[in-house]
mmCIF file with all atom_site columns, C-alpha atoms in Angstrom:
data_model
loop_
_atom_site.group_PDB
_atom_site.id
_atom_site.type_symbol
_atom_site.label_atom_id
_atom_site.label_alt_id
_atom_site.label_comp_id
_atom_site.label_asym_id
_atom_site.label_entity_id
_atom_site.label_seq_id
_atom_site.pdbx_PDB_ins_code
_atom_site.Cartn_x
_atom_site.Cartn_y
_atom_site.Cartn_z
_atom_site.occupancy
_atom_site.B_iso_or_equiv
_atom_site.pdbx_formal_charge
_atom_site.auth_seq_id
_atom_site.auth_comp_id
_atom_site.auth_asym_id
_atom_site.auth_atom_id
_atom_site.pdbx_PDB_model_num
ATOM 1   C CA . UNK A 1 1   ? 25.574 -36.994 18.440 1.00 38.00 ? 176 UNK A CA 1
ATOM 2   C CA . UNK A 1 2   ? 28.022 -39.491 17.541 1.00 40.00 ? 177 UNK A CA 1
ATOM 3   C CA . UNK A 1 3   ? 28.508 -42.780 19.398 1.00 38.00 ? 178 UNK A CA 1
ATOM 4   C CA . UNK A 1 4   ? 32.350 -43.109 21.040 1.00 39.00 ? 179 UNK A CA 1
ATOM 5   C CA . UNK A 1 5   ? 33.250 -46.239 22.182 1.00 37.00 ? 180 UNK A CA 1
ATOM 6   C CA . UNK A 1 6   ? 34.624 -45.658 26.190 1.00 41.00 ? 181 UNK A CA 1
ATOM 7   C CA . UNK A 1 7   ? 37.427 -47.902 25.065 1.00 43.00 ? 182 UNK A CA 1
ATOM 8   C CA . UNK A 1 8   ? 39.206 -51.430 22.999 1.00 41.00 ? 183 UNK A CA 1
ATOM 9   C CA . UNK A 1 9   ? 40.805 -54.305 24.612 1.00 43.00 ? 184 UNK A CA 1
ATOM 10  C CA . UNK A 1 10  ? 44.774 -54.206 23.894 1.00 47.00 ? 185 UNK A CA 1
ATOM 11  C CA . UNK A 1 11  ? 48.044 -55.534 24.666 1.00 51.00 ? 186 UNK A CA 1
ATOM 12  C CA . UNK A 1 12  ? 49.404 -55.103 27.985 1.00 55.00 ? 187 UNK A CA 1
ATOM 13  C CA . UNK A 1 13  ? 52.092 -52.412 28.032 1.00 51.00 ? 188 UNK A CA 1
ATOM 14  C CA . UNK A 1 14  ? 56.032 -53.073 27.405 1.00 57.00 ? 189 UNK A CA 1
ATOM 15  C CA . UNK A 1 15  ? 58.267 -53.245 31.129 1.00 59.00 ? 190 UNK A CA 1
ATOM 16  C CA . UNK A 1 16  ? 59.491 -49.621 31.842 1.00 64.00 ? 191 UNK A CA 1
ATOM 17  C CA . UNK A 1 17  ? 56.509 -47.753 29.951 1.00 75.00 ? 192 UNK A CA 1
ATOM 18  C CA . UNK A 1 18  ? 53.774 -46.561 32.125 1.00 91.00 ? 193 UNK A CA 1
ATOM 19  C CA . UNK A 1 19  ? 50.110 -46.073 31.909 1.00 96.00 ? 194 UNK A CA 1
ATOM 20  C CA . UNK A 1 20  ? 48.090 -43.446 33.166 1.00 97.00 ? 195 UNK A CA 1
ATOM 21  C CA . UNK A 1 21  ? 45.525 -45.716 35.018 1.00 97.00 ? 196 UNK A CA 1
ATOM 22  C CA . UNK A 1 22  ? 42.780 -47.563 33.006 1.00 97.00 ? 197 UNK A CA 1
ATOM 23  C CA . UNK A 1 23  ? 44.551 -47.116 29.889 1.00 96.00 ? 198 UNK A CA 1
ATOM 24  C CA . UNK A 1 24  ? 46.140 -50.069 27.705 1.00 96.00 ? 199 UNK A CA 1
ATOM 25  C CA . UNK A 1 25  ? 48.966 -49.645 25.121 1.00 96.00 ? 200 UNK A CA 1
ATOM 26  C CA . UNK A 1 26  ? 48.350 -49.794 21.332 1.00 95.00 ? 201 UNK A CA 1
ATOM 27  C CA . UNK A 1 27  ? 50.804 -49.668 18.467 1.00 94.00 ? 202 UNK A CA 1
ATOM 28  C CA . UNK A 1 28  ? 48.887 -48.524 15.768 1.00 90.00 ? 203 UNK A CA 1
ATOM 29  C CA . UNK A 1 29  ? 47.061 -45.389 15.851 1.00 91.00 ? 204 UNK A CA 1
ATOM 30  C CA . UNK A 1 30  ? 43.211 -45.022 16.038 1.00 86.00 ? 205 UNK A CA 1
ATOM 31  C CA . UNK A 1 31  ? 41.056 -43.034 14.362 1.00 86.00 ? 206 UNK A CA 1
ATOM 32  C CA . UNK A 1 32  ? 38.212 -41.152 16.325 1.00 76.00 ? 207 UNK A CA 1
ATOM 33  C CA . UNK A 1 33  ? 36.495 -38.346 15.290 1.00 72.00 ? 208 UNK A CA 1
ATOM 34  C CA . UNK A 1 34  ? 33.315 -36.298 16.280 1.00 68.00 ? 209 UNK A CA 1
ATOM 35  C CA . UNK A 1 35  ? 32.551 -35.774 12.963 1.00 73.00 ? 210 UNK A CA 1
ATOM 36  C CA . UNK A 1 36  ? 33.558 -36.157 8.898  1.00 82.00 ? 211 UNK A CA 1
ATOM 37  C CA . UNK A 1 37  ? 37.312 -35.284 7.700  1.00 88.00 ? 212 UNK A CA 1
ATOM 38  C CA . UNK A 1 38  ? 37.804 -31.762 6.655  1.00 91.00 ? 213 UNK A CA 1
ATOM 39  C CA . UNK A 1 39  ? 39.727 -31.589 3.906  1.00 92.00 ? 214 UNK A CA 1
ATOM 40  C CA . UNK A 1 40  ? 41.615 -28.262 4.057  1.00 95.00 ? 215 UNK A CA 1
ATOM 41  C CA . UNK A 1 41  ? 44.372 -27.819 1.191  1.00 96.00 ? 216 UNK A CA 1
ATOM 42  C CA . UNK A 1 42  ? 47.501 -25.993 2.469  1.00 97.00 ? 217 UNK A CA 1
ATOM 43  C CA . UNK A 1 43  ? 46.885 -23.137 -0.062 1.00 97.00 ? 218 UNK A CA 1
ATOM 44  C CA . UNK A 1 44  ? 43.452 -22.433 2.125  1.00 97.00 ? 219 UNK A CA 1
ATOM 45  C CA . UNK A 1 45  ? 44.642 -23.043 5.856  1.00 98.00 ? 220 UNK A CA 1
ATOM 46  C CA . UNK A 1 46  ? 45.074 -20.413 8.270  1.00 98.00 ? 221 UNK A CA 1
ATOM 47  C CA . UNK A 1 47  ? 45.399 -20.059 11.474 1.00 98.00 ? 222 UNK A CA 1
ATOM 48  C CA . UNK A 1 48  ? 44.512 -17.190 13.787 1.00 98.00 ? 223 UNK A CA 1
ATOM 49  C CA . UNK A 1 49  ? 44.640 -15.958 17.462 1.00 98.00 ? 224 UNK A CA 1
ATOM 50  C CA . UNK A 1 50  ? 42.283 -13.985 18.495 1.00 98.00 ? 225 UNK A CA 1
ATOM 51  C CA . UNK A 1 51  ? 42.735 -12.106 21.940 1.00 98.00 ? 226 UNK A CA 1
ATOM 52  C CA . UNK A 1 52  ? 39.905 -10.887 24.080 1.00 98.00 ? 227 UNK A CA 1
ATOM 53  C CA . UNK A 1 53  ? 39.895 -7.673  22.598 1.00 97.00 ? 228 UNK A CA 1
ATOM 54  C CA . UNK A 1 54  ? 39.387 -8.643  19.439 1.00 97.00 ? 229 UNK A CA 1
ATOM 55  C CA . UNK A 1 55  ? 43.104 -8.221  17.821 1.00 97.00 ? 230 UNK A CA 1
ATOM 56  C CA . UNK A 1 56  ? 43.655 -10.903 15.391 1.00 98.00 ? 231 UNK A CA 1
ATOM 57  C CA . UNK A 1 57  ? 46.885 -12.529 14.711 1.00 98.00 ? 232 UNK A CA 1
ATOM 58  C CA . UNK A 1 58  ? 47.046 -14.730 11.427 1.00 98.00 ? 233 UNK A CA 1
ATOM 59  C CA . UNK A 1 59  ? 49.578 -16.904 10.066 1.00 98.00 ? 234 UNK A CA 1
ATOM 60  C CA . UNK A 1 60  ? 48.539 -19.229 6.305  1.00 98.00 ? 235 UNK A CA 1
ATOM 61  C CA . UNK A 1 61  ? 50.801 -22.422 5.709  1.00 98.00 ? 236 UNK A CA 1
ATOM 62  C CA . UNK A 1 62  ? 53.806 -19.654 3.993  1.00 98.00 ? 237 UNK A CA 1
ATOM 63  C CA . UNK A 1 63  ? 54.319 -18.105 7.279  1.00 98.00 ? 238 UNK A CA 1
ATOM 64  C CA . UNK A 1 64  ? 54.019 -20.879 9.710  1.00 98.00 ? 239 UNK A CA 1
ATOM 65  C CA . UNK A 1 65  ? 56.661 -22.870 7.294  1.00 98.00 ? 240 UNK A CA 1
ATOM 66  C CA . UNK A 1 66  ? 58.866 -19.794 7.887  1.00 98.00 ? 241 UNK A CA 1
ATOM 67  C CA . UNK A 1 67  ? 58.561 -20.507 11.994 1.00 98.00 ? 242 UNK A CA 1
ATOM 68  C CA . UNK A 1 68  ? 61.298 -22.386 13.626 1.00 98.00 ? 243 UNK A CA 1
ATOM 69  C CA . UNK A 1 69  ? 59.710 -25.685 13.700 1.00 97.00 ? 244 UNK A CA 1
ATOM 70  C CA . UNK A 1 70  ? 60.840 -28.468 16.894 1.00 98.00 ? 245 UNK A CA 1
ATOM 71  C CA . UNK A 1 71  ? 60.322 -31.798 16.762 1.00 98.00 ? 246 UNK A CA 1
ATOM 72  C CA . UNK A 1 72  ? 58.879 -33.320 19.918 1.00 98.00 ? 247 UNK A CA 1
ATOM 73  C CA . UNK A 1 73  ? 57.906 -37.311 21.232 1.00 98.00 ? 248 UNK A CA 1
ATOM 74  C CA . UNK A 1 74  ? 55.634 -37.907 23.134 1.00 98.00 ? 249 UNK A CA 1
ATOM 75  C CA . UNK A 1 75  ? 53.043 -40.202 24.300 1.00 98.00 ? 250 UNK A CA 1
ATOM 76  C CA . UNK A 1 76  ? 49.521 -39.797 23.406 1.00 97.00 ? 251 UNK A CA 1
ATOM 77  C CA . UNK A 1 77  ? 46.600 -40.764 25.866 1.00 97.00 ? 252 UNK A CA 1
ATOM 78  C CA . UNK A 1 78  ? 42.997 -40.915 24.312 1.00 96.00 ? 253 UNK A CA 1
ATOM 79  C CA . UNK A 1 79  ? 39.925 -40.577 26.056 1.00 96.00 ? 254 UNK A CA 1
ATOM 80  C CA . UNK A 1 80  ? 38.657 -43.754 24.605 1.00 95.00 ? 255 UNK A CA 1
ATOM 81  C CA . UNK A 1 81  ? 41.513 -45.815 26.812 1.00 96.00 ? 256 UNK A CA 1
ATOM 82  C CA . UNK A 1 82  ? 43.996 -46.355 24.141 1.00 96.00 ? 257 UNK A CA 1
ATOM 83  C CA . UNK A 1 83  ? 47.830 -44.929 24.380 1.00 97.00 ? 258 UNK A CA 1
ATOM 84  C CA . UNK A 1 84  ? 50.758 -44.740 22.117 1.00 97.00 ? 259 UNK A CA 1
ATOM 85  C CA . UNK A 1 85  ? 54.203 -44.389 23.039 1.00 97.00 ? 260 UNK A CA 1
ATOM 86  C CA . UNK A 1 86  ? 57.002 -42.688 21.925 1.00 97.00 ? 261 UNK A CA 1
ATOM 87  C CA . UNK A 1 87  ? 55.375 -41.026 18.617 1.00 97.00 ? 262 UNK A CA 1
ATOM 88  C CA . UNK A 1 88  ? 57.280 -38.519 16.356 1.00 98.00 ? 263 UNK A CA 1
ATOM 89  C CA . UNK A 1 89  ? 56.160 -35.070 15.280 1.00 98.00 ? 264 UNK A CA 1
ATOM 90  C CA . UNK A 1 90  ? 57.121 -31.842 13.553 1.00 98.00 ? 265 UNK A CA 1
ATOM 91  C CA . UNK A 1 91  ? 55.571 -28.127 14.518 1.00 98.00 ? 266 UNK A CA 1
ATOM 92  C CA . UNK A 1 92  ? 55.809 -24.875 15.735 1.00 98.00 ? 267 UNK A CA 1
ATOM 93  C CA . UNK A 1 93  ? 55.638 -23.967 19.442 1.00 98.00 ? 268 UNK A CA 1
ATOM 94  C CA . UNK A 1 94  ? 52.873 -22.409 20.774 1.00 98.00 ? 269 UNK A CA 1
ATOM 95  C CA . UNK A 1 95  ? 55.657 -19.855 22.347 1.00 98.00 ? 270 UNK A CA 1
ATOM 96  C CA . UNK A 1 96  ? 56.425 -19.065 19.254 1.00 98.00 ? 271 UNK A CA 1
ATOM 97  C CA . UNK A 1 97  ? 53.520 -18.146 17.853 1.00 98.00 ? 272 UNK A CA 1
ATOM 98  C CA . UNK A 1 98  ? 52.010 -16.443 20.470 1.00 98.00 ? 273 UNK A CA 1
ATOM 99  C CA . UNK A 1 99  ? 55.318 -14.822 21.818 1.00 97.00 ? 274 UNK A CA 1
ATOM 100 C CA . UNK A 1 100 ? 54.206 -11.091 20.084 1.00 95.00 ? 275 UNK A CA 1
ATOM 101 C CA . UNK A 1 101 ? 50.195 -11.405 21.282 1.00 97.00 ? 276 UNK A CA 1
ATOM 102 C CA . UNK A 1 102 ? 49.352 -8.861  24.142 1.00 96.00 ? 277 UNK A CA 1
ATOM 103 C CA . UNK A 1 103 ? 46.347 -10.735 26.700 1.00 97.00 ? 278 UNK A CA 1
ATOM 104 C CA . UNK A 1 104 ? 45.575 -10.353 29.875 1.00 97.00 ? 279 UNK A CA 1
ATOM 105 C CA . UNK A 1 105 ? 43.445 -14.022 29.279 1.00 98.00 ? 280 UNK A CA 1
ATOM 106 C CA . UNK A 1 106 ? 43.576 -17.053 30.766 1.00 98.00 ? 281 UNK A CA 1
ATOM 107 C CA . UNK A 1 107 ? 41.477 -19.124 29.017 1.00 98.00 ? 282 UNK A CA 1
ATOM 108 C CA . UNK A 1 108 ? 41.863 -20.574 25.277 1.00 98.00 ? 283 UNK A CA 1
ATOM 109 C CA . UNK A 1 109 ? 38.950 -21.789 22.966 1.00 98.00 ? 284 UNK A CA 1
ATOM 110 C CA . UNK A 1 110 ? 40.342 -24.068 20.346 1.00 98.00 ? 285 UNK A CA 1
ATOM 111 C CA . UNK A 1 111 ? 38.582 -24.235 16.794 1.00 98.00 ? 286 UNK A CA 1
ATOM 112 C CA . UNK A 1 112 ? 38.826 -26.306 13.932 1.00 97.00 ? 287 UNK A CA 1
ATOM 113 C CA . UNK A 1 113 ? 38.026 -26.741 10.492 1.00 97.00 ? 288 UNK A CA 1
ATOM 114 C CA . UNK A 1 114 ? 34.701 -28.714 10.785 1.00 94.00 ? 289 UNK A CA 1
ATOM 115 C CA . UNK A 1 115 ? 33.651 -26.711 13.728 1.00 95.00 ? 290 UNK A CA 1
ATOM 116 C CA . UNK A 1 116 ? 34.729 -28.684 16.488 1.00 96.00 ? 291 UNK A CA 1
ATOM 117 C CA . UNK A 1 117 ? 35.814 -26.810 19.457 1.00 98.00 ? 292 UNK A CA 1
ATOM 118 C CA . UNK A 1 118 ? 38.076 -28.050 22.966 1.00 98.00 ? 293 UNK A CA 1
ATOM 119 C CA . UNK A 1 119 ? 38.983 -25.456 25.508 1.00 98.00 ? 294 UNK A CA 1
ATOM 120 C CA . UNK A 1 120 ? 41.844 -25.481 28.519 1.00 97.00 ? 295 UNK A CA 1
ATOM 121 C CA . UNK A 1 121 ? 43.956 -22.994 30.599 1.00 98.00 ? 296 UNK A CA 1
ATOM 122 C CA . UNK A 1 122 ? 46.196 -20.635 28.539 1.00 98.00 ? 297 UNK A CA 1
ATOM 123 C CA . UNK A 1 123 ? 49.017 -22.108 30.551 1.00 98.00 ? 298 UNK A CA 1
ATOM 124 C CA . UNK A 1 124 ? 48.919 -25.350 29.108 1.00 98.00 ? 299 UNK A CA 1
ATOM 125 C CA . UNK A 1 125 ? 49.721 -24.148 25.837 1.00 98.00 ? 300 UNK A CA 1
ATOM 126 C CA . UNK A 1 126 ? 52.755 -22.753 27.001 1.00 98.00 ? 301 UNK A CA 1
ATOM 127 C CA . UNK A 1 127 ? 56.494 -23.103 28.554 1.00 98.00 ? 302 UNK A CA 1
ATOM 128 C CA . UNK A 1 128 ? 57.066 -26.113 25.891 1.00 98.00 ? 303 UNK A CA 1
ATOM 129 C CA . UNK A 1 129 ? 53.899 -27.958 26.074 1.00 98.00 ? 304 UNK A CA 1
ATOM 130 C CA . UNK A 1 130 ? 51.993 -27.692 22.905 1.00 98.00 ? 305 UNK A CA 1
ATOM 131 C CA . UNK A 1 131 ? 52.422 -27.422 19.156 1.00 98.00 ? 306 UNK A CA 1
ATOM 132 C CA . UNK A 1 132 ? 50.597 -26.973 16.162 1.00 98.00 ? 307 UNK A CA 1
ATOM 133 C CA . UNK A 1 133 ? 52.090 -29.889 14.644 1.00 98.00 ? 308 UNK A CA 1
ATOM 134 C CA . UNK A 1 134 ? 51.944 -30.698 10.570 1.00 98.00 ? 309 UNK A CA 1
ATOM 135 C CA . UNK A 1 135 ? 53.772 -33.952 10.195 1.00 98.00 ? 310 UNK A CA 1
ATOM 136 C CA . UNK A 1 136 ? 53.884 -36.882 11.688 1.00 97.00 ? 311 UNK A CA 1
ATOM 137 C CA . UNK A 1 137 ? 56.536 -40.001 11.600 1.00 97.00 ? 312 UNK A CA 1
ATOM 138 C CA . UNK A 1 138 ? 58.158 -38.299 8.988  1.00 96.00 ? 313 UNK A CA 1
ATOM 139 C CA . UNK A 1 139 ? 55.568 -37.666 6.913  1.00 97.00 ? 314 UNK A CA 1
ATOM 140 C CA . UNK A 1 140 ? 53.295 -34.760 6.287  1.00 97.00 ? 315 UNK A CA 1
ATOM 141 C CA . UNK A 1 141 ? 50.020 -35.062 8.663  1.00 97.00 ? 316 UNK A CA 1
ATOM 142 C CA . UNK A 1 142 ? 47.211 -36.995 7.528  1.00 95.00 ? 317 UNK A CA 1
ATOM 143 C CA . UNK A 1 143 ? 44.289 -35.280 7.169  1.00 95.00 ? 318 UNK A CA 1
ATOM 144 C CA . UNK A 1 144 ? 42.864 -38.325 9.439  1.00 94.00 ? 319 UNK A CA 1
ATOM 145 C CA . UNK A 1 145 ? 45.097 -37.411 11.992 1.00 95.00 ? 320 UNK A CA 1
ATOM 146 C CA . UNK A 1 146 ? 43.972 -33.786 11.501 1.00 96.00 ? 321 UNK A CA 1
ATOM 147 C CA . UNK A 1 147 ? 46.125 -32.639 8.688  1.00 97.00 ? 322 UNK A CA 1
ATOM 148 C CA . UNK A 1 148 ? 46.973 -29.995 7.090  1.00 98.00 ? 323 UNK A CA 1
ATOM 149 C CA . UNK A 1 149 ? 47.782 -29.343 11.214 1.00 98.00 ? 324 UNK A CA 1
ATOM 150 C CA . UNK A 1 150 ? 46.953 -29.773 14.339 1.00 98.00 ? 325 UNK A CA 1
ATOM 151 C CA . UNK A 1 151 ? 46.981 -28.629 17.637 1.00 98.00 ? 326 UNK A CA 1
ATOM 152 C CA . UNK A 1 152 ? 49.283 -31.080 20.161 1.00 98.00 ? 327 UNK A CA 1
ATOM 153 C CA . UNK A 1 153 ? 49.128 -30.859 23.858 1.00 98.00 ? 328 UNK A CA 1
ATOM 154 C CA . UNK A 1 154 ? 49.847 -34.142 24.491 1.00 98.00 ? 329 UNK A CA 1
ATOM 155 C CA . UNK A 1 155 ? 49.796 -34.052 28.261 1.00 98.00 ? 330 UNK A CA 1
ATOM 156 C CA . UNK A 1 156 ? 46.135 -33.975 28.583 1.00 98.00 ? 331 UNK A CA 1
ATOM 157 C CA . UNK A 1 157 ? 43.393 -36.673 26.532 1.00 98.00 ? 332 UNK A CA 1
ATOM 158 C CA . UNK A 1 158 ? 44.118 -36.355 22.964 1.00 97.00 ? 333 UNK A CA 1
ATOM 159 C CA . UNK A 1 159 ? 40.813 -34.812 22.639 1.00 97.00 ? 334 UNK A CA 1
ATOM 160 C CA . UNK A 1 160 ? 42.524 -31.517 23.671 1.00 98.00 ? 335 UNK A CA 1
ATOM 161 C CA . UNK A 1 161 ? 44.650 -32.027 20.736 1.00 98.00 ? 336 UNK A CA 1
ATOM 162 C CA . UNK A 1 162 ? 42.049 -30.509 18.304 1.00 97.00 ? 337 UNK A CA 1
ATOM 163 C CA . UNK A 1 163 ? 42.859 -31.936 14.623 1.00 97.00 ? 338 UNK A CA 1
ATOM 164 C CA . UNK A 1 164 ? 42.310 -29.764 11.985 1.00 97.00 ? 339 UNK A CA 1
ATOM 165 C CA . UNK A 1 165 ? 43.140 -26.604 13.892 1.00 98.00 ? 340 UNK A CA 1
ATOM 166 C CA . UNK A 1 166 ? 42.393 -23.132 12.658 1.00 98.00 ? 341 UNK A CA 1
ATOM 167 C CA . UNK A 1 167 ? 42.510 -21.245 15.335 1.00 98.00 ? 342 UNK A CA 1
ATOM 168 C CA . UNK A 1 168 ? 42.438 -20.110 19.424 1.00 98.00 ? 343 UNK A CA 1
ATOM 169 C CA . UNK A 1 169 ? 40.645 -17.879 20.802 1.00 98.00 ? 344 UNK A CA 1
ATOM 170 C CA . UNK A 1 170 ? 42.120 -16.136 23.995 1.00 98.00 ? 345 UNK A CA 1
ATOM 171 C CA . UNK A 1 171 ? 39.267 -15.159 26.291 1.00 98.00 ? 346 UNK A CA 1
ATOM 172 C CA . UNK A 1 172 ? 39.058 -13.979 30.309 1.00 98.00 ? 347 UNK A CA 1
ATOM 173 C CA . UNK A 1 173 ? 36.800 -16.707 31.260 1.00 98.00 ? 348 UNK A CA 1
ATOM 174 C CA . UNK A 1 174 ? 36.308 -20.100 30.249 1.00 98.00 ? 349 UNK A CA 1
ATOM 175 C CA . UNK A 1 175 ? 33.645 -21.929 27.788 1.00 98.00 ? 350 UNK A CA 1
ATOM 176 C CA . UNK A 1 176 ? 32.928 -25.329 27.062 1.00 98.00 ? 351 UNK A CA 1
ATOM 177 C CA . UNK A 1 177 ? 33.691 -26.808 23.892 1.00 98.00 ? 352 UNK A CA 1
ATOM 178 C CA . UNK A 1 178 ? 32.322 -29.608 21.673 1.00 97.00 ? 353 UNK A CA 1
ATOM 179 C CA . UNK A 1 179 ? 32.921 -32.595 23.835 1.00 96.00 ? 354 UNK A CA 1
ATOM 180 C CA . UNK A 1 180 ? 32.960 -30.520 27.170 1.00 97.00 ? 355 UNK A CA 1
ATOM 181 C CA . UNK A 1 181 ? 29.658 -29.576 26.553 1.00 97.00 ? 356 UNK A CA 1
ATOM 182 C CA . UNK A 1 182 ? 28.826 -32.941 26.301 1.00 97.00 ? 357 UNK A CA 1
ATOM 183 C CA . UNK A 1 183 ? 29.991 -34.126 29.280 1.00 97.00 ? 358 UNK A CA 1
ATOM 184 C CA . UNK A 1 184 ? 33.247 -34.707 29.276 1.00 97.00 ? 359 UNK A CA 1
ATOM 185 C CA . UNK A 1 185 ? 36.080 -33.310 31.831 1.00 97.00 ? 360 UNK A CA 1
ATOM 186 C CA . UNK A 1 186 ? 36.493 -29.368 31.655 1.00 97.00 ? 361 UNK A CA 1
ATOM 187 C CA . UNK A 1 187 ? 40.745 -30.053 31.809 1.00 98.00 ? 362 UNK A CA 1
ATOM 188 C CA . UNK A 1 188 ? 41.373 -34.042 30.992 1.00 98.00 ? 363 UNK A CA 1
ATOM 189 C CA . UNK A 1 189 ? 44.444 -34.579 32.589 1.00 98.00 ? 364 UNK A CA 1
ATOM 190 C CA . UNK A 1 190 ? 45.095 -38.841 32.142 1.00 98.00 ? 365 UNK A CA 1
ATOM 191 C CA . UNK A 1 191 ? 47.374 -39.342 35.337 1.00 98.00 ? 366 UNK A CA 1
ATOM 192 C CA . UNK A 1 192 ? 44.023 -38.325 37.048 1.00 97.00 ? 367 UNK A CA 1
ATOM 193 C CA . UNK A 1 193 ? 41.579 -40.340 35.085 1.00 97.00 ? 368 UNK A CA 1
ATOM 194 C CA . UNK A 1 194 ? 39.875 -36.962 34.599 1.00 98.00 ? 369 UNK A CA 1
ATOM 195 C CA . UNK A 1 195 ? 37.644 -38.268 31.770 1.00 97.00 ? 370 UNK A CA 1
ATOM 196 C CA . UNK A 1 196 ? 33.786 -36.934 32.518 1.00 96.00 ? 371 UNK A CA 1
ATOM 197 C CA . UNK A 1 197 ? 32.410 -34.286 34.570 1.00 94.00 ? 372 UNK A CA 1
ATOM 198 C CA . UNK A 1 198 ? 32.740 -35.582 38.143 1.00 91.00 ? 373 UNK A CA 1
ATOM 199 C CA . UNK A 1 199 ? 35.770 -37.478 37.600 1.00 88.00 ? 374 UNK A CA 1
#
């Protein structure tokens, strides 16, 4: 398994801006990953819900392009003790694209290209408080920072924030994923320091 580092050493933050508590401010932005870059052209990504009875709802790059697309900032929190303010993205709601899908779940299993995993409440992907996001500052998303797209949920560890996404599956009870079943927190929110089991 790889080796993260629990954190850097950085700048105290700016007046007015505030932490969640033991995190310092940085003005670039990291790059952490559990794993090698997938490089997924835009002809080849998709992206697909798939509810807990097994109905599949797919969207490639054509379609989600076609989506009304918002452009959020927000402030990132990583696991690792590292935060950005104020960063600039473009996606499409999670409302959006899951405004049509019948569930009775409450539960959401996040997968990537590359096979990582993250999982968290179907509520926190809704009511305005997650994207899957495909540029960045301007600029179409790195693959680094998880380009062609990724998922955004930036009120919980960036962890949650699965780069590379390709899809969610919507499921009745909850399941660990990559770094949940590897000891991290089951829900990560950073105003609670909820970083490992226990915390």
């Amino acid at each position: 398994m790889p080796i993260i580092s629990r954190g850097f050493h950085g700048r105290k933050p700016d007046p007015g801006r505030k932490l969640p508590p033991g995190q310092y401010e940085t003005f670039d932005f990291p790059v952490l990953s559990a794993g090698p870059t997938p490089r997924v052209s835009r002809d080849d990504w998709k992206f697909t819900v798939t509810t807990e009875s097994g109905a599949r709802h797919q969207w490639d790059w054509g379609r989600l392009m076609a989506l009304p697309a918002e452009r959020p900032t927000v402030d990132l929190h990583c696991v690792t003790k590292w935060s950005k303010f104020g960063t600039h993205w473009e996606g499409v709601s999670l409302d959006v694209l899951l405004e049509d899908v019948e569930t009775e779940a409450e539960f959401a299993l996040v997968h990537s290209y590359g096979g990582y995993t993250t999982n968290l409440p179907l509520e926190d992907l809704l009511d305005g408080k997650a994207w899957i996001a495909h540029r960045y500052d301007g600029e179409e998303l790195a693959a680094e920072h998880g380009g062609p797209a990724r998922l955004l949920v930036p009120h919980l560890y960036l962890w949650k924030s699965a780069k590379w996404v390709s899809g969610i599956q919507l499921m009745l009870e909850d399941e660990a994923g990559f770094w949940e079943s590897a000891g991290y927190h089951e829900y990560g929110d950073p105003w609670r320091e909820q970083r490992y089991q226990g915390d």
